[in-house]
Amino acid sequence: MDPIRESLLKTSKKTRRERRGRIITFACILLIVVMVAALLLFVTFKGLATFFVNHVNPISFLFGTNWNPGQKNPQLGALPMFLGSILVTIFSAIVATPFAIGAATFMTEISPRTGKKFLQPVMELLVGIPSVVYGFIGLTVFVPLMRNLFGGSGFGILTATLVLFVMVLPTITSMTTDALNSVPRNYRESSLALGATRFQTIYKVVWRSATPGIMTAVVFGMSRAFGEALAVQMVIGNAALMPHSLISPASTLTSILTMGIGNSVMGTLENNALWSLALLLLLMSLLFNMLVRWIGRRSSLK
Amino acid sequence: MKNGKKVHDSQLSDRIANYVFYAIALVICLILAALLIYILVAGLPHVSWHFLTSPAKSFQAGGGIGIQLFNSFYLLVLTMIISIPISLGAGIWLSEYAKKNWLTDVIRTSIEILSSLPSVVVGLFGFILFVLEFNLGFSLLSGALALTIFSLPLLTTNVENALQSIHFTQREAGLALGLSRIETVWKIVIPAALPNILTGIILASGRVFGEAAALIYTAGQSAPRLNFGNWNIFDLSSPLSPFRPAETLAVHIWKVNSEGLVPDAALVSAGASAVLVLTVLIFNFAARYLGNRLYQRMTGGQN
């Protein structure tokens, strides 16, 4: 064939290259999606074995209060650690949110320049500190402190809350900052023009219109706190008992998981029960995710 | 009012609020300062050349963190070798080819889910898939693959944002010159986005470096002695072998504290924490510095 005719009829080199690039990049993204799907499936199947293979009643699993999976008469009640997880999550969010909103407001409304110069890097560093280091600090500083202040062993929900507070603070702050930054400038200007003070503007206009964003930030922080493993495990005491006070040893899903899974044999009831805890953790994480989407959708309708 | 100026309630509350905001900002800075000072004061005196290079001891005092430190860095390198190309491809697809349809929605949701999963869950998934199914055992490779899962959403979003921040005129120019779309991305957009991509990679490295929960069940909790003269990557005593179990620095800190077999656990973990935090600090500053430097060099502008 004549070369000109050939070059006109065949796909050009560029097109082929383009196709190849498209396929390769799509393969990368597909890999991620497949991985997520595999992860969800694997953990779900392993987690359901307790109920389908060992025929444990899911209701008694969720609401039982005794956890002795290794015994002859195994008791599988996950409520103590589920409650522990929920309590530390809620408490740390309650403590961290005012600080986060305050810091974010400082960075966006009060003194953006100082905020960018000092507070922003401080937040980035707080994110950067590895969670085991937080756990170690909790273990060497907060545990003895709590012991001296309140008696007891010093391990417990209160200590875990303090450690988690510092860990989720930067997450909530940076997302709140984004939310406050996205409040249109003219809202503030109109409010100030009406004679409102800066705080009235912040309180009545900026915070109100950023509420969905702030809520998203808090849920995100809670999601992090719920899934945090090692730092909590080091300071909470890991007693699978119903938490009856803030300063007595308790446990969370993650702490029992990290402690237990290495010491149990694959396929046994004890191991399956731990995988069910992992499934519970996964479901909670998905729930937080859905909550974030729900808030986002509701606010975008307006 | 005595001086004739009436202070309104609203002005008073404004002033009080102002003080409160300053106080909050100050408290947070103080918390960080206290954390850093505590870690460095408690840990640095224990950090010596001997501590950094000698192997850890299981039951006696005086162990070092040499192997753990090496493992951490080697694991980071392995992870990045695996995850940078994947995230680059994924980021390019998201920024250049993704259309607004259900497929893109599914993909974005997956990435979002992946980024919000607790790292224990990722570690446990790595344990069943890599350690058991793929039969890799507790090894550096299993660990690196688990950490890849952990870092992919972070890196992909970062690449996508970096590419998106490049102005569309640059793409148009490339296409107008007759380059194909992928060539435009490869030769024009990526070089322009490189500073941001690099900053993201270094910051992700910091997080990967300190990650422990995902590694306990994948890279293992033991650090066998290494023969640094052995460069055969298939030999298990070789430091380069990706098939050997490898406890990292972060896992080591967790282990000595939760097992409590080492008498000087507090000292070892204080020293190790100081090293860990210093490394992450260096990563942070390097990201900032290199990002700025590269940006200036490649654009000729001032940032």
Coordinates of C-alpha atoms in Angstrom, one line a residue:
Chain A
M1 CA 0.0 0.0 0.0
D2 CA 1.1 3.5 -0.6
P3 CA 2.5 4.9 2.6
I4 CA 0.4 8.0 2.6
R5 CA -2.8 6.0 2.1
E6 CA -1.6 3.7 4.8
S7 CA -1.0 6.5 7.3
L8 CA -4.4 7.9 6.6
L9 CA -6.3 4.6 7.1
K10 CA -4.4 3.2 10.1
T11 CA -4.7 4.6 13.6
S12 CA -2.0 7.1 14.1
K13 CA 0.9 6.6 16.6
K14 CA -0.5 9.4 18.7
T15 CA -3.9 7.8 19.0
R16 CA -2.4 4.5 19.9
R17 CA -0.3 6.2 22.5
E18 CA -3.3 8.0 23.8
R19 CA -5.3 4.8 24.1
R20 CA -2.5 3.1 25.9
G21 CA -2.2 5.9 28.3
R22 CA -5.9 5.9 28.9
I23 CA -5.9 2.2 29.6
I24 CA -2.9 2.3 31.9
T25 CA -4.3 5.1 34.0
F26 CA -7.7 3.4 34.1
A27 CA -6.1 0.2 35.2
C28 CA -4.6 2.1 38.2
I29 CA -7.9 3.5 39.2
L30 CA -9.6 0.1 38.7
L31 CA -7.0 -1.4 41.0
I32 CA -8.0 0.9 43.8
V33 CA -11.7 0.2 43.3
V34 CA -11.1 -3.6 43.2
M35 CA -9.0 -3.3 46.4
V36 CA -11.8 -1.5 48.2
A37 CA -14.3 -4.0 47.1
A38 CA -12.0 -6.9 48.1
L39 CA -11.4 -5.3 51.5
L40 CA -15.1 -4.9 52.2
L41 CA -15.9 -8.4 51.0
F42 CA -13.1 -10.1 52.9
V43 CA -13.7 -8.4 56.2
T44 CA -17.5 -9.0 55.8
F45 CA -17.1 -12.7 55.1
K46 CA -14.6 -13.2 57.9
G47 CA -16.7 -11.2 60.3
L48 CA -19.9 -13.1 59.5
A49 CA -18.3 -16.5 60.2
T50 CA -19.1 -16.1 63.9
F51 CA -22.8 -15.9 63.1
F52 CA -23.0 -18.4 60.3
V53 CA -20.3 -21.0 61.3
N54 CA -20.4 -20.7 65.0
H55 CA -24.1 -19.8 65.1
V56 CA -23.7 -17.0 67.6
N57 CA -26.8 -14.9 68.0
P58 CA -26.0 -11.5 66.5
I59 CA -28.3 -9.8 69.1
S60 CA -26.5 -11.3 72.0
F61 CA -23.3 -10.5 70.3
L62 CA -24.2 -6.8 70.1
F63 CA -25.8 -6.5 73.4
G64 CA -24.1 -9.1 75.6
T65 CA -22.0 -7.6 78.4
N66 CA -19.5 -10.4 79.0
W67 CA -16.5 -11.0 76.8
N68 CA -14.7 -14.3 77.4
P69 CA -14.2 -15.8 74.0
G70 CA -11.3 -18.1 74.9
Q71 CA -13.0 -20.0 77.7
K72 CA -14.7 -23.4 77.5
N73 CA -18.1 -21.7 77.7
P74 CA -17.3 -18.7 75.5
Q75 CA -19.2 -15.6 76.2
L76 CA -19.3 -13.2 73.3
G77 CA -20.9 -9.9 74.3
A78 CA -19.3 -7.0 72.4
L79 CA -21.2 -4.3 74.2
P80 CA -18.4 -3.2 76.6
M81 CA -15.9 -2.4 73.9
F82 CA -18.6 -1.0 71.6
L83 CA -19.7 1.3 74.3
G84 CA -16.1 2.1 75.1
S85 CA -15.4 3.1 71.5
I86 CA -18.6 5.2 71.4
L87 CA -17.8 6.9 74.7
V88 CA -14.2 7.9 73.9
T89 CA -15.4 9.1 70.4
I90 CA -18.2 11.3 71.7
F91 CA -16.1 12.7 74.6
S92 CA -13.1 13.5 72.5
A93 CA -15.4 15.2 70.0
I94 CA -17.1 17.2 72.7
V95 CA -13.8 18.4 74.1
A96 CA -12.2 19.0 70.7
T97 CA -15.0 20.7 68.8
P98 CA -15.0 24.1 70.8
F99 CA -11.2 24.2 70.5
A100 CA -11.3 23.4 66.8
I101 CA -14.0 26.0 66.1
G102 CA -12.2 28.5 68.1
A103 CA -8.9 27.9 66.3
A104 CA -10.5 27.9 62.9
T105 CA -12.3 31.1 63.6
F106 CA -9.1 32.6 64.8
M107 CA -7.4 31.6 61.6
T108 CA -10.1 32.8 59.3
E109 CA -11.8 35.8 61.1
I110 CA -9.6 37.2 63.8
S111 CA -6.1 37.1 62.7
P112 CA -5.6 35.3 59.4
R113 CA -1.9 36.3 59.1
T114 CA -0.9 35.0 62.5
G115 CA -3.1 32.1 61.9
K116 CA -1.3 31.1 58.7
K117 CA 2.1 31.8 60.2
F118 CA 1.7 29.9 63.5
L119 CA -1.5 28.0 63.9
Q120 CA -1.5 26.3 60.5
P121 CA 2.0 24.8 60.9
V122 CA 1.2 23.8 64.4
M123 CA -1.9 21.9 63.1
E124 CA 0.2 20.2 60.4
L125 CA 2.7 19.1 62.9
L126 CA 0.0 17.7 65.2
V127 CA -1.2 15.7 62.3
G128 CA 2.3 14.5 61.5
I129 CA 3.0 13.1 65.0
P130 CA 2.6 9.4 64.8
S131 CA -0.2 7.9 66.9
V132 CA 2.1 5.6 68.8
V133 CA 3.9 8.7 70.0
Y134 CA 0.6 10.1 71.3
G135 CA 0.0 6.7 73.0
F136 CA 3.5 6.8 74.6
I137 CA 2.9 10.4 75.8
G138 CA -0.5 9.4 77.1
L139 CA 1.1 6.4 78.9
T140 CA 4.0 8.4 80.5
V141 CA 2.2 11.7 81.2
F142 CA -1.5 11.4 81.3
V143 CA -1.8 8.0 83.0
P144 CA 0.3 9.0 86.1
L145 CA -1.4 12.4 86.1
M146 CA -4.9 10.9 86.2
R147 CA -3.7 8.4 88.8
N148 CA -2.6 11.2 91.1
L149 CA -5.6 13.4 90.4
F150 CA -8.4 10.8 90.6
G151 CA -6.8 7.7 92.1
G152 CA -7.2 4.3 90.5
S153 CA -4.8 3.0 87.9
G154 CA -4.9 6.0 85.7
F155 CA -6.0 4.0 82.7
G156 CA -9.4 4.6 81.4
I157 CA -11.8 6.5 79.2
L158 CA -10.8 9.9 80.5
T159 CA -7.1 9.4 79.6
A160 CA -8.1 8.0 76.2
T161 CA -10.3 11.0 75.7
L162 CA -7.5 13.4 76.4
V163 CA -5.1 11.6 74.0
L164 CA -7.8 11.4 71.3
F165 CA -8.6 15.1 71.8
V166 CA -5.1 16.1 70.6
M167 CA -5.3 13.6 67.8
V168 CA -8.6 14.7 66.3
L169 CA -8.1 18.4 67.0
P170 CA -6.2 19.1 63.8
T171 CA -8.6 17.1 61.6
I172 CA -11.6 19.0 62.9
T173 CA -9.8 22.3 62.8
S174 CA -8.6 22.1 59.2
M175 CA -11.9 21.1 57.9
T176 CA -13.7 23.7 59.9
T177 CA -11.3 26.3 58.6
D178 CA -12.2 25.2 55.0
A179 CA -15.9 25.5 55.9
L180 CA -15.5 29.0 57.4
N181 CA -13.3 30.1 54.4
S182 CA -16.1 29.1 52.0
V183 CA -18.6 31.5 53.6
P184 CA -18.9 34.3 51.1
R185 CA -17.2 37.5 51.9
N186 CA -20.3 39.6 51.3
Y187 CA -22.1 37.9 54.1
R188 CA -19.6 39.3 56.6
E189 CA -19.6 42.7 54.9
S190 CA -23.4 43.0 55.0
S191 CA -23.5 42.0 58.6
L192 CA -20.8 44.5 59.6
A193 CA -22.5 47.2 57.5
L194 CA -25.7 46.6 59.5
G195 CA -23.7 47.6 62.6
A196 CA -23.0 44.1 64.0
T197 CA -19.8 43.7 65.9
R198 CA -17.2 41.2 64.6
F199 CA -18.3 38.6 67.2
Q200 CA -21.9 39.1 66.3
T201 CA -21.0 38.6 62.7
I202 CA -19.0 35.5 63.5
Y203 CA -21.7 34.1 65.8
K204 CA -24.8 34.9 63.9
V205 CA -23.7 34.8 60.3
V206 CA -20.4 33.0 59.7
W207 CA -20.9 30.0 62.1
R208 CA -24.5 29.6 61.1
S209 CA -23.9 29.5 57.4
A210 CA -20.9 27.2 57.9
T211 CA -22.8 24.8 60.2
P212 CA -23.0 21.9 57.7
G213 CA -19.3 22.1 57.0
I214 CA -18.5 22.2 60.7
M215 CA -20.8 19.2 61.3
T216 CA -19.0 17.3 58.6
A217 CA -15.7 18.2 60.2
V218 CA -16.9 16.9 63.6
V219 CA -18.2 13.6 62.1
F220 CA -14.8 13.2 60.3
G221 CA -13.0 13.7 63.6
M222 CA -15.3 11.2 65.3
S223 CA -14.6 8.7 62.6
R224 CA -10.9 9.1 63.2
A225 CA -11.3 8.8 66.9
F226 CA -13.5 5.7 66.5
G227 CA -10.9 3.9 64.3
E228 CA -7.8 5.0 66.2
A229 CA -6.1 1.9 67.6
L230 CA -2.7 2.0 69.2
A231 CA -2.7 5.2 71.0
V232 CA -6.0 4.3 72.7
Q233 CA -5.0 0.8 73.3
M234 CA -1.9 2.0 75.2
V235 CA -3.9 4.2 77.7
I236 CA -7.3 2.7 78.1
G237 CA -6.4 -0.3 80.1
N238 CA -8.0 -3.0 77.9
A239 CA -10.4 -4.5 80.4
A240 CA -13.4 -5.9 78.5
L241 CA -15.7 -4.7 81.3
M242 CA -18.8 -2.5 81.1
P243 CA -17.4 1.0 81.6
H244 CA -18.8 2.2 84.9
S245 CA -16.7 5.2 85.4
L246 CA -14.4 7.5 83.4
I247 CA -11.3 6.5 85.3
S248 CA -11.6 2.8 85.5
P249 CA -10.0 0.6 82.9
A250 CA -12.2 0.0 79.8
S251 CA -11.7 -1.1 76.3
T252 CA -12.5 -0.2 72.7
L253 CA -13.2 -2.3 69.6
T254 CA -9.7 -1.4 68.3
S255 CA -7.9 -2.1 71.5
I256 CA -9.4 -5.6 71.9
L257 CA -8.7 -6.3 68.3
T258 CA -5.0 -5.3 68.4
M259 CA -4.5 -7.1 71.6
G260 CA -6.3 -10.3 70.7
I261 CA -5.9 -11.2 67.1
G262 CA -2.2 -12.1 67.3
N263 CA -2.9 -14.5 70.2
S264 CA -5.7 -16.5 68.7
V265 CA -5.7 -19.2 66.1
M266 CA -7.3 -18.6 62.7
G267 CA -10.7 -20.3 62.4
T268 CA -11.4 -20.7 66.1
L269 CA -14.4 -19.1 67.6
E270 CA -12.2 -16.6 69.5
N271 CA -10.6 -15.5 66.2
N272 CA -13.9 -15.3 64.4
A273 CA -15.4 -13.2 67.2
L274 CA -12.4 -10.8 66.8
W275 CA -13.1 -10.6 63.1
S276 CA -16.7 -9.7 63.9
L277 CA -15.4 -6.8 65.9
A278 CA -13.4 -5.8 62.9
L279 CA -16.6 -6.0 60.8
L280 CA -18.4 -3.8 63.4
L281 CA -15.5 -1.3 63.1
L282 CA -15.8 -1.3 59.4
L283 CA -19.6 -0.8 59.5
M284 CA -19.2 2.1 61.9
S285 CA -16.6 3.7 59.6
L286 CA -19.0 3.3 56.7
L287 CA -21.8 4.8 58.8
F288 CA -19.7 7.8 59.5
N289 CA -19.0 8.1 55.8
M290 CA -22.6 8.0 55.0
L291 CA -23.4 10.6 57.6
V292 CA -20.9 12.9 56.0
R293 CA -22.5 12.4 52.6
W294 CA -25.9 12.9 54.0
I295 CA -24.9 16.2 55.7
G296 CA -23.2 17.3 52.5
R297 CA -26.3 16.5 50.4
R298 CA -28.7 18.2 52.7
S299 CA -26.6 21.4 52.7
S300 CA -26.1 21.5 49.0
L301 CA -29.9 21.4 48.4
K302 CA -30.3 24.9 49.8
Chain B
M1 CA -19.8 55.4 82.3
K2 CA -17.4 57.6 83.9
N3 CA -15.4 58.8 80.9
G4 CA -18.5 59.5 79.0
K5 CA -18.1 56.6 76.6
K6 CA -20.8 54.0 76.9
V7 CA -19.7 50.4 76.4
H8 CA -22.4 48.4 74.8
D9 CA -23.0 44.8 75.8
S10 CA -22.3 43.8 72.2
Q11 CA -18.9 45.6 72.3
L12 CA -18.1 44.0 75.5
S13 CA -19.0 40.5 74.3
D14 CA -17.0 41.2 71.1
R15 CA -14.0 42.1 73.2
I16 CA -14.4 39.0 75.5
A17 CA -14.8 36.8 72.4
N18 CA -11.7 38.2 71.0
Y19 CA -9.7 37.3 74.1
V20 CA -11.3 33.8 74.1
F21 CA -10.2 33.2 70.5
Y22 CA -6.7 34.3 71.2
A23 CA -6.6 32.1 74.3
I24 CA -7.7 29.1 72.3
A25 CA -5.1 29.7 69.7
L26 CA -2.5 30.1 72.4
V27 CA -3.6 27.0 74.2
I28 CA -3.2 24.9 71.1
C29 CA 0.2 26.3 70.4
L30 CA 1.2 25.5 74.0
I31 CA -0.1 22.0 73.7
L32 CA 2.1 21.4 70.7
A33 CA 5.1 23.0 72.3
A34 CA 4.6 21.0 75.4
L35 CA 4.3 17.8 73.4
L36 CA 7.4 18.5 71.4
I37 CA 9.5 19.7 74.3
Y38 CA 8.4 16.7 76.3
I39 CA 9.3 14.2 73.6
L40 CA 12.6 15.8 72.9
V41 CA 13.7 16.3 76.5
A42 CA 12.7 12.8 77.5
G43 CA 14.0 11.2 74.4
L44 CA 17.0 13.0 73.0
P45 CA 19.4 12.4 76.0
H46 CA 18.9 8.7 75.3
V47 CA 19.7 9.0 71.6
S48 CA 23.2 8.2 70.8
W49 CA 25.1 6.7 67.9
H50 CA 25.0 3.4 69.8
F51 CA 21.2 3.6 70.3
L52 CA 20.7 4.4 66.6
T53 CA 22.8 1.6 65.3
S54 CA 22.7 -1.3 67.7
P55 CA 20.0 -4.0 67.5
A56 CA 17.1 -4.1 70.0
K57 CA 17.2 -6.4 73.0
S58 CA 14.2 -8.5 74.0
F59 CA 14.6 -8.9 77.8
Q60 CA 17.5 -6.8 78.9
A61 CA 18.1 -3.1 79.1
G62 CA 20.4 -1.2 76.7
G63 CA 18.9 -2.2 73.4
G64 CA 19.1 0.1 70.4
I65 CA 16.8 0.7 67.5
G66 CA 19.2 0.2 64.6
I67 CA 17.3 -2.5 62.7
Q68 CA 13.9 -0.9 63.4
L69 CA 15.1 2.4 62.0
F70 CA 16.5 0.7 58.9
N71 CA 13.3 -1.2 58.5
S72 CA 11.2 1.9 58.7
F73 CA 13.1 3.6 56.0
Y74 CA 13.3 0.6 53.8
L75 CA 9.6 -0.1 54.2
L76 CA 8.9 3.5 53.3
V77 CA 11.0 3.2 50.1
L78 CA 9.3 0.0 49.1
T79 CA 5.8 1.4 49.7
M80 CA 6.6 4.5 47.7
I81 CA 8.0 2.4 44.8
I82 CA 4.7 0.6 44.7
S83 CA 2.3 3.3 45.4
I84 CA 3.6 6.3 43.5
P85 CA 3.1 4.9 40.0
I86 CA -0.4 3.6 40.9
S87 CA -1.5 6.9 42.4
L88 CA 0.0 8.8 39.5
G89 CA -2.0 6.8 37.0
A90 CA -5.1 7.0 39.1
G91 CA -4.7 10.7 39.7
I92 CA -4.2 11.3 36.0
W93 CA -7.3 9.4 35.1
L94 CA -9.4 11.3 37.7
S95 CA -8.2 14.6 36.6
E96 CA -8.0 14.1 32.8
Y97 CA -10.4 11.4 31.8
A98 CA -13.1 11.1 34.5
K99 CA -16.5 12.0 33.1
K100 CA -19.4 12.9 35.3
N101 CA -21.2 9.6 35.4
W102 CA -22.0 6.7 37.7
L103 CA -18.6 5.1 37.2
T104 CA -16.7 8.2 38.4
D105 CA -19.1 8.3 41.3
V106 CA -18.3 4.8 42.3
I107 CA -14.6 5.4 42.0
R108 CA -14.7 8.6 44.1
T109 CA -16.8 6.9 46.7
S110 CA -14.3 4.0 46.9
I111 CA -11.4 6.4 47.4
E112 CA -13.3 8.3 50.0
I113 CA -14.2 5.0 51.8
L114 CA -10.6 3.9 51.6
S115 CA -9.3 7.1 53.1
S116 CA -11.7 6.9 56.0
L117 CA -11.1 3.3 56.9
P118 CA -9.4 2.7 60.3
S119 CA -5.8 1.6 59.8
V120 CA -6.4 -1.6 61.9
V121 CA -9.0 -2.7 59.4
V122 CA -6.5 -2.1 56.5
G123 CA -3.9 -4.0 58.4
L124 CA -6.2 -7.0 59.0
F125 CA -7.2 -7.0 55.4
G126 CA -3.5 -7.0 54.5
F127 CA -3.1 -9.9 56.9
I128 CA -5.7 -12.1 55.2
L129 CA -4.8 -11.1 51.7
F130 CA -1.1 -10.7 51.6
V131 CA 0.1 -12.7 54.5
L132 CA -2.2 -15.7 54.2
E133 CA -3.7 -15.8 50.7
F134 CA -0.6 -14.7 48.8
N135 CA 1.5 -16.6 51.2
L136 CA 4.0 -13.7 51.7
G137 CA 4.1 -14.3 55.4
F138 CA 5.0 -11.5 57.8
S139 CA 7.3 -9.7 55.5
L140 CA 8.4 -6.3 54.3
L141 CA 6.5 -6.9 51.1
S142 CA 3.2 -7.6 52.9
G143 CA 3.8 -4.5 55.0
A144 CA 4.6 -2.4 52.0
L145 CA 1.4 -3.6 50.2
A146 CA -0.7 -2.9 53.2
L147 CA 0.8 0.6 53.6
T148 CA 0.2 1.1 49.8
I149 CA -3.5 0.6 50.5
F150 CA -3.2 3.0 53.4
S151 CA -1.4 5.7 51.3
L152 CA -3.1 5.3 47.9
P153 CA -6.2 7.5 48.6
L154 CA -3.9 10.2 50.1
L155 CA -1.5 10.2 47.2
T156 CA -4.2 9.9 44.5
T157 CA -6.2 12.8 45.8
N158 CA -3.0 14.8 46.1
V159 CA -2.0 14.0 42.5
E160 CA -5.5 14.9 41.2
N161 CA -5.5 18.2 43.0
A162 CA -2.0 19.0 41.8
L163 CA -2.9 18.3 38.2
Q164 CA -6.2 20.2 38.5
S165 CA -4.4 23.3 39.8
I166 CA -2.5 23.6 36.5
H167 CA -4.2 26.2 34.2
F168 CA -6.2 24.8 31.3
T169 CA -4.3 27.0 28.8
Q170 CA -1.2 24.8 29.4
R171 CA -3.2 21.8 28.3
E172 CA -4.6 23.7 25.3
A173 CA -1.1 24.7 24.3
G174 CA 0.1 21.1 24.4
L175 CA -2.9 19.9 22.4
A176 CA -2.4 22.7 19.9
L177 CA 1.1 21.7 19.3
G178 CA -0.2 18.3 18.2
L179 CA 0.6 16.3 21.3
S180 CA -1.9 13.7 22.3
R181 CA -3.7 14.2 25.6
I182 CA -1.6 11.7 27.5
E183 CA 1.6 13.3 26.2
T184 CA 0.3 16.7 27.2
V185 CA -0.2 15.4 30.7
W186 CA 3.1 13.6 30.8
K187 CA 5.3 16.3 29.3
I188 CA 3.6 19.6 30.3
V189 CA 1.1 19.2 33.1
I190 CA 3.0 16.8 35.4
P191 CA 6.2 18.8 35.2
A192 CA 4.3 21.9 36.1
A193 CA 2.5 20.1 38.9
L194 CA 5.6 18.4 40.2
P195 CA 6.3 20.7 43.2
N196 CA 2.8 20.0 44.6
I197 CA 3.0 16.3 43.8
L198 CA 6.3 16.1 45.5
T199 CA 5.1 18.0 48.6
G200 CA 2.2 15.6 48.8
I201 CA 4.5 12.6 48.5
I202 CA 6.8 13.8 51.3
L203 CA 3.9 14.5 53.6
A204 CA 2.4 11.1 52.9
S205 CA 5.8 9.6 53.6
G206 CA 5.7 11.2 57.0
R207 CA 2.4 9.5 57.7
V208 CA 3.5 6.2 56.4
F209 CA 6.7 6.4 58.4
G210 CA 4.8 6.7 61.6
E211 CA 2.1 4.2 60.9
A212 CA 2.0 1.2 63.1
A213 CA -1.5 -0.3 63.3
A214 CA -1.5 -1.5 59.7
L215 CA 1.9 -3.1 60.1
I216 CA 1.5 -5.2 63.2
Y217 CA -0.2 -8.0 61.3
T218 CA 1.6 -7.5 58.0
A219 CA 5.3 -6.7 58.4
G220 CA 5.4 -8.5 61.7
Q221 CA 6.5 -7.7 65.2
S222 CA 10.0 -9.2 65.1
A223 CA 13.2 -7.8 63.8
P224 CA 15.7 -10.7 63.1
R225 CA 19.3 -9.8 63.1
L226 CA 20.6 -8.6 59.8
N227 CA 23.9 -9.1 58.1
F228 CA 24.7 -5.8 56.5
G229 CA 27.4 -7.4 54.4
N230 CA 24.9 -9.6 52.6
W231 CA 23.4 -8.0 49.5
N232 CA 21.6 -11.0 48.1
I233 CA 18.0 -9.9 48.2
F234 CA 16.7 -13.5 48.3
D235 CA 18.6 -14.3 51.5
L236 CA 16.5 -13.7 54.6
S237 CA 19.4 -12.2 56.6
S238 CA 20.1 -9.6 54.0
P239 CA 18.8 -6.2 54.9
L240 CA 17.5 -5.8 51.3
S241 CA 15.4 -8.9 51.3
P242 CA 11.7 -7.9 51.0
F243 CA 10.6 -11.3 52.3
R244 CA 11.9 -11.0 55.8
P245 CA 9.8 -10.0 58.8
A246 CA 10.5 -6.5 59.8
E247 CA 9.4 -4.6 62.8
T248 CA 9.4 -0.8 62.3
L249 CA 10.2 1.9 64.7
A250 CA 6.5 2.8 65.4
V251 CA 5.6 -0.9 65.9
H252 CA 8.6 -1.2 68.2
I253 CA 7.5 1.6 70.4
W254 CA 4.0 0.1 70.6
K255 CA 5.4 -3.4 71.4
V256 CA 7.8 -2.5 74.1
N257 CA 5.1 -0.5 75.9
S258 CA 2.3 -3.0 75.6
E259 CA 4.4 -6.1 76.3
G260 CA 6.6 -4.6 79.0
L261 CA 9.3 -7.2 78.8
V262 CA 12.2 -4.8 78.4
P263 CA 13.2 -3.2 81.7
D264 CA 14.1 0.1 80.1
A265 CA 11.0 0.3 77.9
A266 CA 10.2 3.8 78.9
L267 CA 13.7 5.0 77.9
V268 CA 13.8 3.0 74.7
S269 CA 10.4 4.3 73.6
A270 CA 11.2 7.9 74.6
G271 CA 14.4 7.7 72.5
A272 CA 12.6 6.0 69.6
S273 CA 9.7 8.5 69.8
A274 CA 12.1 11.4 69.7
V275 CA 13.7 9.9 66.6
L276 CA 10.3 9.3 65.0
V277 CA 9.0 12.8 65.7
L278 CA 12.3 14.4 64.5
T279 CA 12.1 12.4 61.3
V280 CA 8.5 13.5 60.7
L281 CA 9.4 17.1 61.4
I282 CA 12.2 16.8 58.9
F283 CA 9.7 15.4 56.4
N284 CA 7.4 18.3 57.0
F285 CA 10.1 21.0 56.6
A286 CA 11.5 19.2 53.6
A287 CA 8.1 19.2 52.0
R288 CA 7.7 22.9 52.5
Y289 CA 11.2 23.8 51.5
L290 CA 11.5 21.6 48.5
G291 CA 8.0 22.5 47.3
N292 CA 8.9 26.2 47.4
R293 CA 12.3 25.7 45.8
L294 CA 11.0 23.6 43.0
Y295 CA 8.1 26.0 42.4
Q296 CA 10.5 28.9 42.1
R297 CA 12.9 27.1 39.9
M298 CA 10.2 25.8 37.5
T299 CA 8.1 29.0 37.3
G300 CA 10.8 31.6 37.9
G301 CA 8.3 33.3 40.1
Q302 CA 8.3 34.2 43.8
N303 CA 6.0 32.3 46.0

